[in-house]
mmCIF file of C-alpha atoms and ligand atoms in Angstrom:
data_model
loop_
_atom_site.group_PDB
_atom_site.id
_atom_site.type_symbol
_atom_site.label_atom_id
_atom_site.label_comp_id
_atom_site.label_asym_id
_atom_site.label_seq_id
_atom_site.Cartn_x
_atom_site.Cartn_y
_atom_site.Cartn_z
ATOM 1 C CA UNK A 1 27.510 -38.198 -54.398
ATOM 2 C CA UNK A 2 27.136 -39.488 -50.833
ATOM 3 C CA UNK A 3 24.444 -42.433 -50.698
ATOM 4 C CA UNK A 4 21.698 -41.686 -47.961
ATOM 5 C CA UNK A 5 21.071 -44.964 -46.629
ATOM 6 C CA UNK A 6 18.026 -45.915 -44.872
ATOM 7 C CA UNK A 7 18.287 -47.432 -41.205
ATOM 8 C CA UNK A 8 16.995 -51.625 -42.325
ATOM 9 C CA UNK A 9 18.621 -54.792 -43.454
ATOM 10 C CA UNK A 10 19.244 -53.308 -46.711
ATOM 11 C CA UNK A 11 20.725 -50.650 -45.426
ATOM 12 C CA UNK A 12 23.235 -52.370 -42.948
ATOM 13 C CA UNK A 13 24.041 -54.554 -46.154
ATOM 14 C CA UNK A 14 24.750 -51.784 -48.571
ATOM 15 C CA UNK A 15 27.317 -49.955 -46.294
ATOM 16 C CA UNK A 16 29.113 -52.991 -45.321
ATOM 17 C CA UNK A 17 29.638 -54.068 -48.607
ATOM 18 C CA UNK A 18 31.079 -50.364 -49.396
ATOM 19 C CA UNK A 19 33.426 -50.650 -45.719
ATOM 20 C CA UNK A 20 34.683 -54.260 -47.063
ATOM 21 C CA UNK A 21 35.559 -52.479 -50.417
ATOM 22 C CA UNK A 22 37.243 -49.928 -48.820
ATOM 23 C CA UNK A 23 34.761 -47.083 -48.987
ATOM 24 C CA UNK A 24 34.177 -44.689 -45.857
ATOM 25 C CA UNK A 25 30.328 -44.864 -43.948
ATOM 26 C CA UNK A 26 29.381 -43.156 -41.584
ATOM 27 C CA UNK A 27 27.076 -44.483 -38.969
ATOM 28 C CA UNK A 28 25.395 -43.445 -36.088
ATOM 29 C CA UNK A 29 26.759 -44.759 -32.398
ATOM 30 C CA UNK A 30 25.261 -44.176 -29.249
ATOM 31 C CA UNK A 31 27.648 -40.932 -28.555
ATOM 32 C CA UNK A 32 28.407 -39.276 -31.855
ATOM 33 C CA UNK A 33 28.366 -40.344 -35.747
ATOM 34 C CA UNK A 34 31.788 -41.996 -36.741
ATOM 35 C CA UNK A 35 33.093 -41.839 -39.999
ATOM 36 C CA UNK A 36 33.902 -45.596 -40.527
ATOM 37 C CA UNK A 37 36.813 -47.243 -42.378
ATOM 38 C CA UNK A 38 37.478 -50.787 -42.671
ATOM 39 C CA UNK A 39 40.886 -50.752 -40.152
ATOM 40 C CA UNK A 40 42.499 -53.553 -41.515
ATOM 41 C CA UNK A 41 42.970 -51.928 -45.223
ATOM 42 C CA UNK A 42 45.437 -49.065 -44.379
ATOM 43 C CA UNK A 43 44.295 -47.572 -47.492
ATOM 44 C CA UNK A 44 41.143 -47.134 -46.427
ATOM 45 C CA UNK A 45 42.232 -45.585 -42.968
ATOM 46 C CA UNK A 46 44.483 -43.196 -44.911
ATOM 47 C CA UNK A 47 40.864 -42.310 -47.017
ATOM 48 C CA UNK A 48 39.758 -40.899 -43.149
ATOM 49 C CA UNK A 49 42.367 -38.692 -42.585
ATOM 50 C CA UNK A 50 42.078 -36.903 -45.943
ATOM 51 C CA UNK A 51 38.215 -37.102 -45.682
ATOM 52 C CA UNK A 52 38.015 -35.287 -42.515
ATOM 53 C CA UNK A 53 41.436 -32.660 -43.720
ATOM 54 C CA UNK A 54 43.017 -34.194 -40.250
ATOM 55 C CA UNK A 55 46.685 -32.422 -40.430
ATOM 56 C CA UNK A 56 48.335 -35.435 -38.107
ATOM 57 C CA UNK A 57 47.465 -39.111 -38.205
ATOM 58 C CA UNK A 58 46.136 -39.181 -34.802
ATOM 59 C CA UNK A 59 45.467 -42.970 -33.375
ATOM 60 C CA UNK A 60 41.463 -43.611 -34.206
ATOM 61 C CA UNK A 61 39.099 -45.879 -32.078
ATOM 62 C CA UNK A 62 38.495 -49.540 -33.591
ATOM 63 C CA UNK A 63 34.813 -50.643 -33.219
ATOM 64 C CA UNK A 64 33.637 -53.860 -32.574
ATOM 65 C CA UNK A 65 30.311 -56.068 -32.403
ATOM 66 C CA UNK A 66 31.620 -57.609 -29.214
ATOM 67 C CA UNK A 67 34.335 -57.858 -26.601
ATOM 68 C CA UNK A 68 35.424 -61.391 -27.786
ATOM 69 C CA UNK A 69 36.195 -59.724 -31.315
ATOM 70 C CA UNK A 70 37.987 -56.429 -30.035
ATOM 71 C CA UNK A 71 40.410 -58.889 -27.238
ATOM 72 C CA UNK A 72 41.398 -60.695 -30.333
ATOM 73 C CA UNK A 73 43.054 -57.449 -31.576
ATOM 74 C CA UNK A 74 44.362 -56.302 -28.016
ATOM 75 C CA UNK A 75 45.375 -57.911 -24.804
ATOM 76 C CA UNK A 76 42.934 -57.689 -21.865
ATOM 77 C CA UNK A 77 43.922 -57.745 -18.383
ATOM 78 C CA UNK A 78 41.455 -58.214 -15.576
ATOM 79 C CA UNK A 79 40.506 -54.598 -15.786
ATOM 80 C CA UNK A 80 39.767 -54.206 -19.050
ATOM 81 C CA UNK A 81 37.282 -57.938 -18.982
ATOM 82 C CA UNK A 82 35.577 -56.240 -15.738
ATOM 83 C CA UNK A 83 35.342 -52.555 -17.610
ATOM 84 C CA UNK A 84 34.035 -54.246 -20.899
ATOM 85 C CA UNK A 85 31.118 -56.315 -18.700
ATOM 86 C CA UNK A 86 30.231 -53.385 -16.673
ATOM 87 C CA UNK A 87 29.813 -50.837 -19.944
ATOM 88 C CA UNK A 88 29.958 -52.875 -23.421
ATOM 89 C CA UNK A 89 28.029 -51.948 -25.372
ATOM 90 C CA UNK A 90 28.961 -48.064 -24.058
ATOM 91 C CA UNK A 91 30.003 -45.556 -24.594
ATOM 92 C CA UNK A 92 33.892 -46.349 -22.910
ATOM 93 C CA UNK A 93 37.092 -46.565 -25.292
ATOM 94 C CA UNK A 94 39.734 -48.939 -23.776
ATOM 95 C CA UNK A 95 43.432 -48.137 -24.675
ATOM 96 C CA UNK A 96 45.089 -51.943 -24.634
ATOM 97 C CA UNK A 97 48.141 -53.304 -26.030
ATOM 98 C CA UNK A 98 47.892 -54.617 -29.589
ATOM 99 C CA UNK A 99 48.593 -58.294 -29.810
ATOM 100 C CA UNK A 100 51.077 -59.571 -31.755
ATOM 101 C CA UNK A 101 48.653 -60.864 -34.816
ATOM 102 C CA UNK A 102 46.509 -57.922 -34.356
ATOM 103 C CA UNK A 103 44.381 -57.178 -38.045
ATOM 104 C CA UNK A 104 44.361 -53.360 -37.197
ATOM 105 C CA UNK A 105 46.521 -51.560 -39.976
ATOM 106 C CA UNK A 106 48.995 -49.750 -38.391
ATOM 107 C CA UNK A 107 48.013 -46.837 -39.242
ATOM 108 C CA UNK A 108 44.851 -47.006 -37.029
ATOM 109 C CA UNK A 109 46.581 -46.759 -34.285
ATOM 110 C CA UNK A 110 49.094 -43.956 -35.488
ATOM 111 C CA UNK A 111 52.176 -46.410 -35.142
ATOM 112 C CA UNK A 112 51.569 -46.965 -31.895
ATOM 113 C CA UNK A 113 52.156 -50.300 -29.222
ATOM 114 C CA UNK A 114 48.363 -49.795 -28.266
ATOM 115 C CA UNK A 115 45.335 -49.712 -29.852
ATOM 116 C CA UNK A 116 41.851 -48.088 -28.410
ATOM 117 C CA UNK A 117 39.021 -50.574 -28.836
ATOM 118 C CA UNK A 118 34.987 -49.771 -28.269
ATOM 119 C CA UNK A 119 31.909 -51.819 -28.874
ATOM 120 C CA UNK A 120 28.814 -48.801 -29.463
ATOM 121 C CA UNK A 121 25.632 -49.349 -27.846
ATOM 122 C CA UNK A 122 23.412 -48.208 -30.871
ATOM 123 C CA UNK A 123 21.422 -51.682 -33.061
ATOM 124 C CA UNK A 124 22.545 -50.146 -36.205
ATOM 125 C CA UNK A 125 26.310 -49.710 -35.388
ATOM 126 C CA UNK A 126 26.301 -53.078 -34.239
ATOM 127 C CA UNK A 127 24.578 -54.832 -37.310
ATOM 128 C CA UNK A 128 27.014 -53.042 -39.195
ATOM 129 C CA UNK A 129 30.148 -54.003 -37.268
ATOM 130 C CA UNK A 130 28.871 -58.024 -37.529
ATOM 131 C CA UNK A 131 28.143 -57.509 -41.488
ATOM 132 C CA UNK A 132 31.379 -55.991 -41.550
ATOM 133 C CA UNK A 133 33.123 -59.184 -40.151
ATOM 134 C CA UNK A 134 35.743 -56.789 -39.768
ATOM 135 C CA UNK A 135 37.345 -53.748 -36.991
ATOM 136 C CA UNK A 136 36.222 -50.757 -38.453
ATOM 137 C CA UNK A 137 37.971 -47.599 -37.288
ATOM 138 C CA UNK A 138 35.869 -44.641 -36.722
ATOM 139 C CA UNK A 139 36.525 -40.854 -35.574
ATOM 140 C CA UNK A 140 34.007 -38.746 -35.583
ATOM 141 C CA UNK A 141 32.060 -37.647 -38.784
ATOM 142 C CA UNK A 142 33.182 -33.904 -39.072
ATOM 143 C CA UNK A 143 36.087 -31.865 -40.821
ATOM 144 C CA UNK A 144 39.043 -31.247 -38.580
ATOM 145 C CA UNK A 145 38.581 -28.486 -35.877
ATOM 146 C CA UNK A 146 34.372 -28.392 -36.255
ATOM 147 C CA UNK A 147 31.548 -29.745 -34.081
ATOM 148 C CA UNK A 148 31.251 -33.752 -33.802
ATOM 149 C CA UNK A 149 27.785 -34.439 -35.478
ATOM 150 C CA UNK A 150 24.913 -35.733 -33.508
ATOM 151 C CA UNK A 151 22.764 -36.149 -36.767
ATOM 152 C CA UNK A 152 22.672 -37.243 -40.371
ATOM 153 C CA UNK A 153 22.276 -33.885 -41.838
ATOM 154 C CA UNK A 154 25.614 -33.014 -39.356
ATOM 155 C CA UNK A 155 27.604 -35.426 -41.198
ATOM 156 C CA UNK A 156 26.675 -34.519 -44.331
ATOM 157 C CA UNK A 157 27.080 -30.275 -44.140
ATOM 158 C CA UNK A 158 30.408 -31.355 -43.354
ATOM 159 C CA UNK A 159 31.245 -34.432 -45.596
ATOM 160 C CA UNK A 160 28.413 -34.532 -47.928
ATOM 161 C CA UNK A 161 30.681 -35.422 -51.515
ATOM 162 C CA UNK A 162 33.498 -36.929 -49.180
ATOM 163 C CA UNK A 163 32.426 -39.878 -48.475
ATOM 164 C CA UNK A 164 30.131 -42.838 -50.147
ATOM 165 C CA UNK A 165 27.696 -42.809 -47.268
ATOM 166 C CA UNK A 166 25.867 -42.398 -44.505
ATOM 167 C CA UNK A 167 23.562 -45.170 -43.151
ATOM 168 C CA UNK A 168 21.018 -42.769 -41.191
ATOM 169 C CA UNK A 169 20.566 -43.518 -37.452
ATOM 170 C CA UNK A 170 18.794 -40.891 -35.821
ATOM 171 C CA UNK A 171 19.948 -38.699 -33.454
ATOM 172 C CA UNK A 172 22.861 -39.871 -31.048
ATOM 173 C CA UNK A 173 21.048 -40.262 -27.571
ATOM 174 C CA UNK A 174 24.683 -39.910 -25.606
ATOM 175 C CA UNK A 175 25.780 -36.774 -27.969
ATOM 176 C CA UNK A 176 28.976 -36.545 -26.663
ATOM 177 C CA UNK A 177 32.210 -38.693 -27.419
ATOM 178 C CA UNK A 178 33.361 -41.978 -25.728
ATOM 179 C CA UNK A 179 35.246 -41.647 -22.151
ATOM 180 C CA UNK A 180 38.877 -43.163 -23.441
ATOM 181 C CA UNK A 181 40.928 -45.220 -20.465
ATOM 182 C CA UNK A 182 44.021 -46.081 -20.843
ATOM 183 C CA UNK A 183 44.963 -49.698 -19.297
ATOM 184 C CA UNK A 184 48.234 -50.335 -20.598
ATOM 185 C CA UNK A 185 50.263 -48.761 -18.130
ATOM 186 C CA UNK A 186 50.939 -49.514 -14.584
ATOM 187 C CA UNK A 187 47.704 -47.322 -13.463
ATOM 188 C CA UNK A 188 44.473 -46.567 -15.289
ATOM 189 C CA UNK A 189 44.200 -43.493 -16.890
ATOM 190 C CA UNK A 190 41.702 -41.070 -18.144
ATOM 191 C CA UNK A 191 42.669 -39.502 -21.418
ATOM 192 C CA UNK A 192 39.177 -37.652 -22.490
ATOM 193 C CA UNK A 193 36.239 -37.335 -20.140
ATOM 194 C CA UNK A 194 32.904 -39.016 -22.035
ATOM 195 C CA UNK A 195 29.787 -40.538 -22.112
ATOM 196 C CA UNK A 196 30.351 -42.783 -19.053
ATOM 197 C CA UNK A 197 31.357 -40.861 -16.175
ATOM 198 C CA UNK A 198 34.814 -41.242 -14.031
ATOM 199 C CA UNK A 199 32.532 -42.183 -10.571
ATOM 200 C CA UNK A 200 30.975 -45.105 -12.415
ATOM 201 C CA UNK A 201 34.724 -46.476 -13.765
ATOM 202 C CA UNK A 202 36.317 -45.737 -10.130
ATOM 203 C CA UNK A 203 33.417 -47.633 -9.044
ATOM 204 C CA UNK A 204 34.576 -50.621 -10.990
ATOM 205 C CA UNK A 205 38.363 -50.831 -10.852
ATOM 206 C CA UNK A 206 39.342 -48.157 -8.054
ATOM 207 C CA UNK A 207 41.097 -44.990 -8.426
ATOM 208 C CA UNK A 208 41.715 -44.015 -11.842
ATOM 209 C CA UNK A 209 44.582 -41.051 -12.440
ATOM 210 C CA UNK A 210 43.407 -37.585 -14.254
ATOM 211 C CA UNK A 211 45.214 -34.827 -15.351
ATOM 212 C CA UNK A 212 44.785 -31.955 -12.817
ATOM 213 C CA UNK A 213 42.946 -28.978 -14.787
ATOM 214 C CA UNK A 214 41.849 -28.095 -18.192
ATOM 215 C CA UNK A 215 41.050 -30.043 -21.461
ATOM 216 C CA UNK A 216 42.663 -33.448 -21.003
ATOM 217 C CA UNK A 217 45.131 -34.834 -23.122
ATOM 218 C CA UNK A 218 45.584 -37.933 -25.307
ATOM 219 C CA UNK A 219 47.501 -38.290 -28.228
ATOM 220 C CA UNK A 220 46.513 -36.197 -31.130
ATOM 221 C CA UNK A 221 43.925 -34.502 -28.995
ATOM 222 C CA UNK A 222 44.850 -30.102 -29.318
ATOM 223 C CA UNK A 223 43.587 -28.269 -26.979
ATOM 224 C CA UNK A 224 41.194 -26.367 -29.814
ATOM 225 C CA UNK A 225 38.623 -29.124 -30.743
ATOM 226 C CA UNK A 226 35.124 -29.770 -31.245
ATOM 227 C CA UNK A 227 34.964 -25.578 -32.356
ATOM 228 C CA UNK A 228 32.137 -24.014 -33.168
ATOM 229 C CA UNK A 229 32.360 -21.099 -36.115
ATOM 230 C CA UNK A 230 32.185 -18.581 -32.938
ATOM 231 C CA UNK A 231 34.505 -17.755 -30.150
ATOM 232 C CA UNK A 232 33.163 -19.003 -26.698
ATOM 233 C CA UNK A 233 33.323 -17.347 -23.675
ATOM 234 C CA UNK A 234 33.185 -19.925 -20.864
ATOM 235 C CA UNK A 235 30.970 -19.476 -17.045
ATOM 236 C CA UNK A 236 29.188 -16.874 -17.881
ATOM 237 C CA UNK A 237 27.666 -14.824 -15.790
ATOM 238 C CA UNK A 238 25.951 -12.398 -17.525
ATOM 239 C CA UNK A 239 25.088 -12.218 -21.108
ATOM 240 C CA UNK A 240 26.257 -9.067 -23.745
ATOM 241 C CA UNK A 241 24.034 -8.034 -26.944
ATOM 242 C CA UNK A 242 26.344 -9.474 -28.693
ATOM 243 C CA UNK A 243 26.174 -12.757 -27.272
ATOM 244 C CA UNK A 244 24.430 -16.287 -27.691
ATOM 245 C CA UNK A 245 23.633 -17.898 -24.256
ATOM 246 C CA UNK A 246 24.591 -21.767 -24.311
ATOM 247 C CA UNK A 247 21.838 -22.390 -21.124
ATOM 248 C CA UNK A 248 21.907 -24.801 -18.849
ATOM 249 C CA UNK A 249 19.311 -24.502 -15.763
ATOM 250 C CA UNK A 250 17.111 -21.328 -15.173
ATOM 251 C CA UNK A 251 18.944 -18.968 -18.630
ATOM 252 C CA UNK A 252 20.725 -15.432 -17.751
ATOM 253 C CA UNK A 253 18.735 -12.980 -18.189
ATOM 254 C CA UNK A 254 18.609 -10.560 -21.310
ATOM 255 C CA UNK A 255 19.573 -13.223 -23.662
ATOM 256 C CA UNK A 256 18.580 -12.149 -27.621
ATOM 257 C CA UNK A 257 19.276 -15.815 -28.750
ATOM 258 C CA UNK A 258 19.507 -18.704 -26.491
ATOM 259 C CA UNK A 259 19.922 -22.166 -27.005
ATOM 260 C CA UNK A 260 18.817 -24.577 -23.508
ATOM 261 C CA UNK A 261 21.481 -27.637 -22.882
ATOM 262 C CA UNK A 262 18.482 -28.620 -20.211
ATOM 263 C CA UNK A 263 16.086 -26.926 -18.611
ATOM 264 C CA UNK A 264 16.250 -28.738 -15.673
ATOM 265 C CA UNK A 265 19.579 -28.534 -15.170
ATOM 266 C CA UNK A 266 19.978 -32.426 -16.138
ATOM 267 C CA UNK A 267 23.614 -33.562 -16.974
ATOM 268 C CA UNK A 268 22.445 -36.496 -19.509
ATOM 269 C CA UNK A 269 20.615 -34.089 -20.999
ATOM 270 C CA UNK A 270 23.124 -31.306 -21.835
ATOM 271 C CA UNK A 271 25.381 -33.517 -23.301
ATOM 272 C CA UNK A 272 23.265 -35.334 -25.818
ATOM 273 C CA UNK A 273 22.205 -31.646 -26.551
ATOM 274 C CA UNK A 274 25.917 -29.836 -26.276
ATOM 275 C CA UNK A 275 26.773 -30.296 -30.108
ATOM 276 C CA UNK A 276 23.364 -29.482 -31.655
ATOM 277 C CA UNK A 277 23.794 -26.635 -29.561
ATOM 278 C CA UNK A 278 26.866 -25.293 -30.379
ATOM 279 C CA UNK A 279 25.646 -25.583 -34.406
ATOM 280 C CA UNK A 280 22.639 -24.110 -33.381
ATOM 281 C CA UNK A 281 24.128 -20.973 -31.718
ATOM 282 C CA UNK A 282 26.396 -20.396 -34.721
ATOM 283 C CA UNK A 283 23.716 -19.555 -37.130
ATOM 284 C CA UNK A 284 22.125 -17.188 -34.489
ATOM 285 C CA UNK A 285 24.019 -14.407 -36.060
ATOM 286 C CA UNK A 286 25.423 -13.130 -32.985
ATOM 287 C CA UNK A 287 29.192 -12.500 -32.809
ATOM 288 C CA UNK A 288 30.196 -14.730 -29.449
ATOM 289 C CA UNK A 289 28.656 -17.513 -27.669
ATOM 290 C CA UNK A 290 28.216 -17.120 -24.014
ATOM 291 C CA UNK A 291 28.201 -20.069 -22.377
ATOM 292 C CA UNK A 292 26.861 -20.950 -18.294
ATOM 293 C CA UNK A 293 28.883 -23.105 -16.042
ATOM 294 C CA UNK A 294 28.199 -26.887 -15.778
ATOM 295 C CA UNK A 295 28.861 -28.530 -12.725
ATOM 296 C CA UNK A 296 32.015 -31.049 -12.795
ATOM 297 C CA UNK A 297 30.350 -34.051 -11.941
ATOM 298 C CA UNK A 298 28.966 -37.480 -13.938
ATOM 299 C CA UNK A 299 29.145 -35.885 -17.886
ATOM 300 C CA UNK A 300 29.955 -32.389 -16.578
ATOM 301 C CA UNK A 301 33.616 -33.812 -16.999
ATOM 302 C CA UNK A 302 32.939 -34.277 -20.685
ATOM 303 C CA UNK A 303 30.926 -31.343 -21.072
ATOM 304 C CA UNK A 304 33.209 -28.984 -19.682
ATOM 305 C CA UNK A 305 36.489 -30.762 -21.404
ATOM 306 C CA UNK A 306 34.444 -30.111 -24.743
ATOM 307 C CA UNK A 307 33.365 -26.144 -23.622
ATOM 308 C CA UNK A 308 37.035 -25.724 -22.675
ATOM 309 C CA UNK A 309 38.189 -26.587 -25.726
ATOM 310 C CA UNK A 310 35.608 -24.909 -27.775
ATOM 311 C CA UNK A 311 36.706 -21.826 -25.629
ATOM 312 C CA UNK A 312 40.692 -22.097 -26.292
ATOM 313 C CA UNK A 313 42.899 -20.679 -28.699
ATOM 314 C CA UNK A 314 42.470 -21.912 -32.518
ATOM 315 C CA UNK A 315 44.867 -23.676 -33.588
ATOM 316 C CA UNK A 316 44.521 -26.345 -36.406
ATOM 317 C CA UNK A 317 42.071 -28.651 -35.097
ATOM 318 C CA UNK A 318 42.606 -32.574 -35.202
ATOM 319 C CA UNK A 319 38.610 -33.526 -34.472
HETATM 320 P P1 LIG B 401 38.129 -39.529 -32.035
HETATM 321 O O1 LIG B 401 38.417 -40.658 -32.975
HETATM 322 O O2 LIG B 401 38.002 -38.199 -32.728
HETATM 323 O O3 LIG B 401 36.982 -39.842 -31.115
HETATM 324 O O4 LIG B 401 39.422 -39.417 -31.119
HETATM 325 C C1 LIG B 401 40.039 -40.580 -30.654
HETATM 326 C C2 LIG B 401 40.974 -40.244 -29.526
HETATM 327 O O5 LIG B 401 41.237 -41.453 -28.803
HETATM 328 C C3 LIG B 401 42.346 -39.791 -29.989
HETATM 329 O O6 LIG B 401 42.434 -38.416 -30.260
HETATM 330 C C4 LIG B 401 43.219 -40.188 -28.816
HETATM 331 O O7 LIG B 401 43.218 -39.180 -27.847
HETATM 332 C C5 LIG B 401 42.523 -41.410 -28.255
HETATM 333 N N1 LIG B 401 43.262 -42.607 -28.644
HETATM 334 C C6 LIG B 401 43.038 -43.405 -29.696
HETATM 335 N N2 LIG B 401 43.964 -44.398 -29.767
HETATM 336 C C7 LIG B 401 44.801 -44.220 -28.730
HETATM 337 C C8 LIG B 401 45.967 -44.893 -28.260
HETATM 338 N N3 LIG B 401 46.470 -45.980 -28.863
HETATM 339 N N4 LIG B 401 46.574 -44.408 -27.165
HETATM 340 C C9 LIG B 401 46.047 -43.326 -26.532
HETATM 341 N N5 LIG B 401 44.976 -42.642 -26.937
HETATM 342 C C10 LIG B 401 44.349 -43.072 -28.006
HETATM 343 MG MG1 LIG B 402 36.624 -36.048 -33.277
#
């Protein structure tokens, strides 16, 4: 049985006491909810992989209360202090290089020299990261290859049995995942578009280097992820019978089912609402979802990164 718990002191207390005996939460951030593992116990980070079926052990984001407790784990450069002042709490995943008495299990970081840090912006995730005393690594709450969840009753269609708990938070005002920089080599760069735009980083440290074209790539990230049960046709321009519109501004006409990312066309919006969409659209009992083109700017980037790969091949996911 997965323990419902409610979002109050007794709450927060009950699911850090089950993260500090190496049990697996999940909690609500400001983006999506993360299925949370105490990331010093490599046992319990192991516990994540097999909770969420992820084939590969793909590096996970550590979570923190505050920047002082994630540069204790990783080594900030004058960058990473001016990105974590600008956006912390935020929704912005920094990829630094672990210090030498780091407490994140190995494992966490999939072996790797670096380690990606965050500290949410959501009161809950944060009174349970300072009850936790402790990193907590957290992916996102959903079997491999499906939908990141936005809401409780997300995390548990997907994990309900899985998992000792979910401490209930609402639904995720961002909606869509953390924008991950990497710092530790000679240039910034982005490795997934997210929930704080490119413009706003450049605007902070200067030009930041993107890959040129399609779903962007960290490690561990395929280009089928965050998939919906249906196939997804991408800038549509028209909608089929057959088809589900995924809206976004004034709909295509003819639609049978429609679901609107914002009706006024509103970036912020659409993401928070992309997810809950793409669920939503599934059970519409059409056989495709049709979805209109976003504009590439602010969280279009991290729209249409999660579209595109909702749209390509499947392949075994690693969500
Ligand atoms: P998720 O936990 O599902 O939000 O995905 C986390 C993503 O962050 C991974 O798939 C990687 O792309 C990225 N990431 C995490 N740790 C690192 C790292 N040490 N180096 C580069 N990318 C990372
Ligand atoms: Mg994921």
């Amino acid at each position: 049985m997965t323990e419902l718990l409610p979002p109050d002191a007794a709450g927060v207390a009950r699911a850090a006491l089950l993260l500090r005996g190496g049990r697996l939460v999940a909690f609500a951030t400001e983006t999506v909810y993360g299925l949370g593992a105490d990331a010093t116990d490599a046992r319990a980070v192991a516990a994540v992989f097999a909770a969420k079926d992820r084939p590969r052990f793909n590096p996970l984001i550590c979570h923190y209360p505050d920047a002082g407790a994630a540069f204790a784990d990783v080594a900030a450069d004058a960058a990473a202090r001016r990105l974590a002042a600008a956006f912390w709490p935020g929704p912005l995943t920094l990829v630094l290089p672990r210090r030498p008495n780091c407490r994140v299990a190995p494992l966490a970081g999939a072996g790797l020299a670096t380690l990606a840090v965050r500290v949410p912006a959501h009161p809950l995730a944060l009174a349970l990261l300072e009850a936790a005393g402790r990193p907590v690594a957290a992916p996102s709450a959903n079997r491999s290859g499906s939908v990141s969840p936005t809401n409780s009753a997300h995390v548990l269609d997907g994990l309900g049995g899985r998992i000792a708990a979910v401490l209930e938070g609402g639904v995720c005002p961002v909606g869509v995942e953390s924008t991950v920089l990497d710092l530790s080599g000679p240039t910034p760069a982005l490795l997934r578009p997210g929930g704080v735009a490119l413009e706003a980083i450049e605007a902070a440290i200067g030009t930041v280097a993107t890959g040129s074209g399609g779903p962007l790539r960290g490690p561990g990230m395929l280009a089928s992820h965050y998939a919906p049960r249906l196939p997804v046709r991408l800038a549509a321009e028209q909608v089929g019978a057959d088809e589900a519109l995924l809206a976004f501004g004034t709909p295509l006409p003819g639609a049978g089912a429609l679901y609107q990312l914002s009706a006024a066309a509103d970036l912020r919006e659409a993401a928070a609402n992309l997810f809950a969409g793409l669920r939503a659209l599934d059970a519409s009992g059409k056989t495709r979802i049709a979805a209109m083109k976003v504009p590439m700017r602010g969280l279009g980037l991290a729209i249409n990164d999660r579209l595109a790969r909702a749209a390509a091949p499947r392949t075994a996911g690693l969500a």
